[in-house]
Amino acid sequence: TQVLRNRFNVVYDTVTAFNFHAELGFRKKEKIYLLVKADYNKYFMNTQSHSWHKPEIELTFSFNYNLKDKILAHVDVYYVSTQFSNDFKNSGTSVNYVTLKSFTDINLGLEYRYNKKFSAFLNLSNLGGVRYEQWQKYPAQRLNLLGGITYCF
């Protein structure tokens, strides 16, 4: 049998963090909404070699379309650059690290509103079926489908 070592350990350090965040949005009435976001992160640690599970670059692109308040569609594209994960071996002391690959995640959603109280939706996540790990040894679901109905009282 295989022993999974997918547990998190608390690691303390003094960190100086730098973040540059930029956002650009465009809205045309209630019909079209476009959003582009970018984050650049830089971390300076005293004792650790890397900032664990913190990507340097994160990009987001979102597009929403509203057709007469009946059909709503959205597309979201997320990019996360490479990350580092502490690979604990030798009784909990850090001797190695693992590089988690960068990934792009594409999501699509549709909603049909019958009226103001009742609607149905369908969301597809990770449209490309990309294999990636947001956290070490915790793989993301590949193609993920979620559907349902909503009713407001």
Short mmCIF file of C-alpha atoms in Angstrom, two decimals:
data_model
loop_
_atom_site.label_atom_id
_atom_site.label_comp_id
_atom_site.label_asym_id
_atom_site.label_seq_id
_atom_site.Cartn_x
_atom_site.Cartn_y
_atom_site.Cartn_z
CA THR A 1 0.00 0.00 0.00
CA GLN A 2 1.04 3.57 -0.66
CA VAL A 3 1.33 5.98 2.25
CA LEU A 4 0.06 9.44 1.38
CA ARG A 5 1.95 12.27 2.99
CA ASN A 6 -0.56 14.94 2.11
CA ARG A 7 -0.58 16.85 5.37
CA PHE A 8 0.28 20.44 6.07
CA ASN A 9 2.77 21.49 8.71
CA VAL A 10 2.92 24.93 10.28
CA VAL A 11 6.15 26.74 9.46
CA TYR A 12 6.96 30.09 11.06
CA ASP A 13 9.16 32.75 9.52
CA THR A 14 9.43 36.52 9.30
CA VAL A 15 8.34 37.60 5.82
CA THR A 16 8.45 40.86 3.93
CA ALA A 17 5.84 40.79 1.17
CA PHE A 18 5.50 42.96 -1.92
CA ASN A 19 2.34 42.87 -4.05
CA PHE A 20 1.54 44.80 -7.20
CA HIS A 21 -2.12 44.52 -8.18
CA ALA A 22 -3.65 45.92 -11.37
CA GLU A 23 -7.25 45.67 -12.54
CA LEU A 24 -9.00 46.89 -15.64
CA GLY A 25 -12.74 46.57 -16.10
CA PHE A 26 -15.19 47.51 -18.84
CA ARG A 27 -18.97 47.53 -18.61
CA LYS A 28 -21.46 48.27 -21.35
CA LYS A 29 -24.75 48.86 -19.57
CA GLU A 30 -25.88 45.58 -17.99
CA LYS A 31 -25.10 43.56 -21.11
CA ILE A 32 -21.33 43.12 -21.23
CA TYR A 33 -18.74 43.08 -18.47
CA LEU A 34 -15.05 42.46 -19.02
CA LEU A 35 -12.40 42.24 -16.28
CA VAL A 36 -8.64 41.69 -16.45
CA LYS A 37 -6.65 41.32 -13.21
CA ALA A 38 -2.97 40.81 -12.58
CA ASP A 39 -1.02 40.23 -9.37
CA TYR A 40 2.74 40.18 -8.97
CA ASN A 41 3.93 38.89 -5.59
CA LYS A 42 7.44 38.85 -4.17
CA TYR A 43 8.29 37.42 -0.75
CA PHE A 44 11.49 37.81 1.24
CA MET A 45 11.91 35.23 4.03
CA ASN A 46 14.44 35.12 6.86
CA THR A 47 14.85 31.36 7.17
CA GLN A 48 12.73 29.56 4.54
CA SER A 49 14.09 29.18 1.01
CA HIS A 50 10.75 29.96 -0.69
CA SER A 51 7.28 31.24 0.06
CA TRP A 52 5.37 27.97 0.14
CA HIS A 53 2.29 27.73 -2.10
CA LYS A 54 2.47 31.40 -3.07
CA PRO A 55 2.76 32.03 -6.82
CA GLU A 56 4.71 34.97 -8.13
CA ILE A 57 2.18 35.80 -10.87
CA GLU A 58 -1.61 35.39 -10.94
CA LEU A 59 -3.70 36.53 -13.92
CA THR A 60 -7.48 36.53 -14.31
CA PHE A 61 -9.64 37.25 -17.35
CA SER A 62 -13.43 37.34 -16.94
CA PHE A 63 -16.12 37.98 -19.53
CA ASN A 64 -19.85 38.15 -18.68
CA TYR A 65 -22.68 38.51 -21.17
CA ASN A 66 -26.30 39.22 -20.26
CA LEU A 67 -28.94 38.65 -22.97
CA LYS A 68 -32.08 40.53 -21.89
CA ASP A 69 -31.80 39.24 -18.30
CA LYS A 70 -32.84 35.78 -19.57
CA ILE A 71 -29.60 34.13 -20.60
CA LEU A 72 -26.38 34.90 -18.74
CA ALA A 73 -23.02 33.53 -19.83
CA HIS A 74 -19.57 33.87 -18.35
CA VAL A 75 -16.05 32.77 -19.20
CA ASP A 76 -13.23 32.89 -16.65
CA VAL A 77 -9.58 32.15 -17.38
CA TYR A 78 -7.10 31.87 -14.52
CA TYR A 79 -3.34 31.61 -14.80
CA VAL A 80 -1.15 30.79 -11.79
CA SER A 81 2.64 30.69 -12.16
CA THR A 82 4.90 28.05 -10.64
CA GLN A 83 4.83 27.61 -6.88
CA PHE A 84 7.08 25.89 -4.39
CA SER A 85 6.03 23.39 -1.78
CA ASN A 86 8.06 22.31 1.21
CA ASP A 87 8.80 18.59 0.98
CA PHE A 88 9.09 17.45 4.59
CA LYS A 89 11.31 14.47 5.09
CA ASN A 90 13.54 13.32 7.93
CA SER A 91 11.03 13.76 10.78
CA GLY A 92 9.55 17.08 9.77
CA THR A 93 12.67 19.03 8.91
CA SER A 94 12.78 20.69 5.53
CA VAL A 95 15.53 19.38 3.29
CA ASN A 96 13.89 19.54 -0.14
CA TYR A 97 11.26 21.45 -2.01
CA VAL A 98 8.96 20.55 -4.87
CA THR A 99 8.11 22.84 -7.77
CA LEU A 100 4.40 22.84 -8.62
CA LYS A 101 3.87 23.58 -12.31
CA SER A 102 2.08 26.68 -13.51
CA PHE A 103 -1.44 26.14 -14.82
CA THR A 104 -4.25 27.76 -16.74
CA ASP A 105 -7.81 26.99 -15.71
CA ILE A 106 -10.72 27.84 -18.06
CA ASN A 107 -14.30 27.91 -16.77
CA LEU A 108 -17.60 28.43 -18.59
CA GLY A 109 -21.03 29.09 -17.14
CA LEU A 110 -24.56 29.48 -18.48
CA GLU A 111 -27.72 30.48 -16.67
CA TYR A 112 -31.29 30.65 -17.93
CA ARG A 113 -33.65 32.83 -15.91
CA TYR A 114 -37.25 31.81 -16.41
CA ASN A 115 -38.36 34.71 -14.20
CA LYS A 116 -36.97 36.68 -11.25
CA LYS A 117 -37.56 33.75 -8.88
CA PHE A 118 -36.67 30.68 -10.90
CA SER A 119 -33.55 29.85 -12.94
CA ALA A 120 -31.36 26.96 -14.07
CA PHE A 121 -27.58 26.97 -14.46
CA LEU A 122 -24.72 24.90 -15.83
CA ASN A 123 -21.05 25.47 -14.96
CA LEU A 124 -18.06 23.74 -16.54
CA SER A 125 -14.77 24.08 -14.67
CA ASN A 126 -11.28 23.20 -15.89
CA LEU A 127 -12.57 23.01 -19.44
CA GLY A 128 -9.21 21.84 -20.78
CA GLY A 129 -9.07 18.96 -18.31
CA VAL A 130 -5.64 20.14 -17.17
CA ARG A 131 -3.88 18.11 -14.48
CA TYR A 132 -2.48 20.43 -11.85
CA GLU A 133 -1.97 20.76 -8.12
CA GLN A 134 -2.97 23.96 -6.35
CA TRP A 135 -1.48 22.40 -3.22
CA GLN A 136 1.14 19.64 -3.21
CA LYS A 137 -0.42 16.16 -3.40
CA TYR A 138 -3.94 17.64 -3.71
CA PRO A 139 -4.77 17.35 -7.42
CA ALA A 140 -7.50 19.54 -8.86
CA GLN A 141 -10.49 17.92 -10.47
CA ARG A 142 -10.15 17.61 -14.20
CA LEU A 143 -13.30 18.51 -16.18
CA ASN A 144 -15.93 19.37 -13.60
CA LEU A 145 -19.63 19.82 -14.38
CA LEU A 146 -22.08 21.45 -11.99
CA GLY A 147 -25.71 22.13 -12.77
CA GLY A 148 -28.75 23.06 -10.81
CA ILE A 149 -31.81 25.16 -10.33
CA THR A 150 -32.44 28.15 -8.11
CA TYR A 151 -35.64 29.37 -6.58
CA CYS A 152 -36.00 32.54 -4.52
CA PHE A 153 -38.71 32.75 -1.88
#
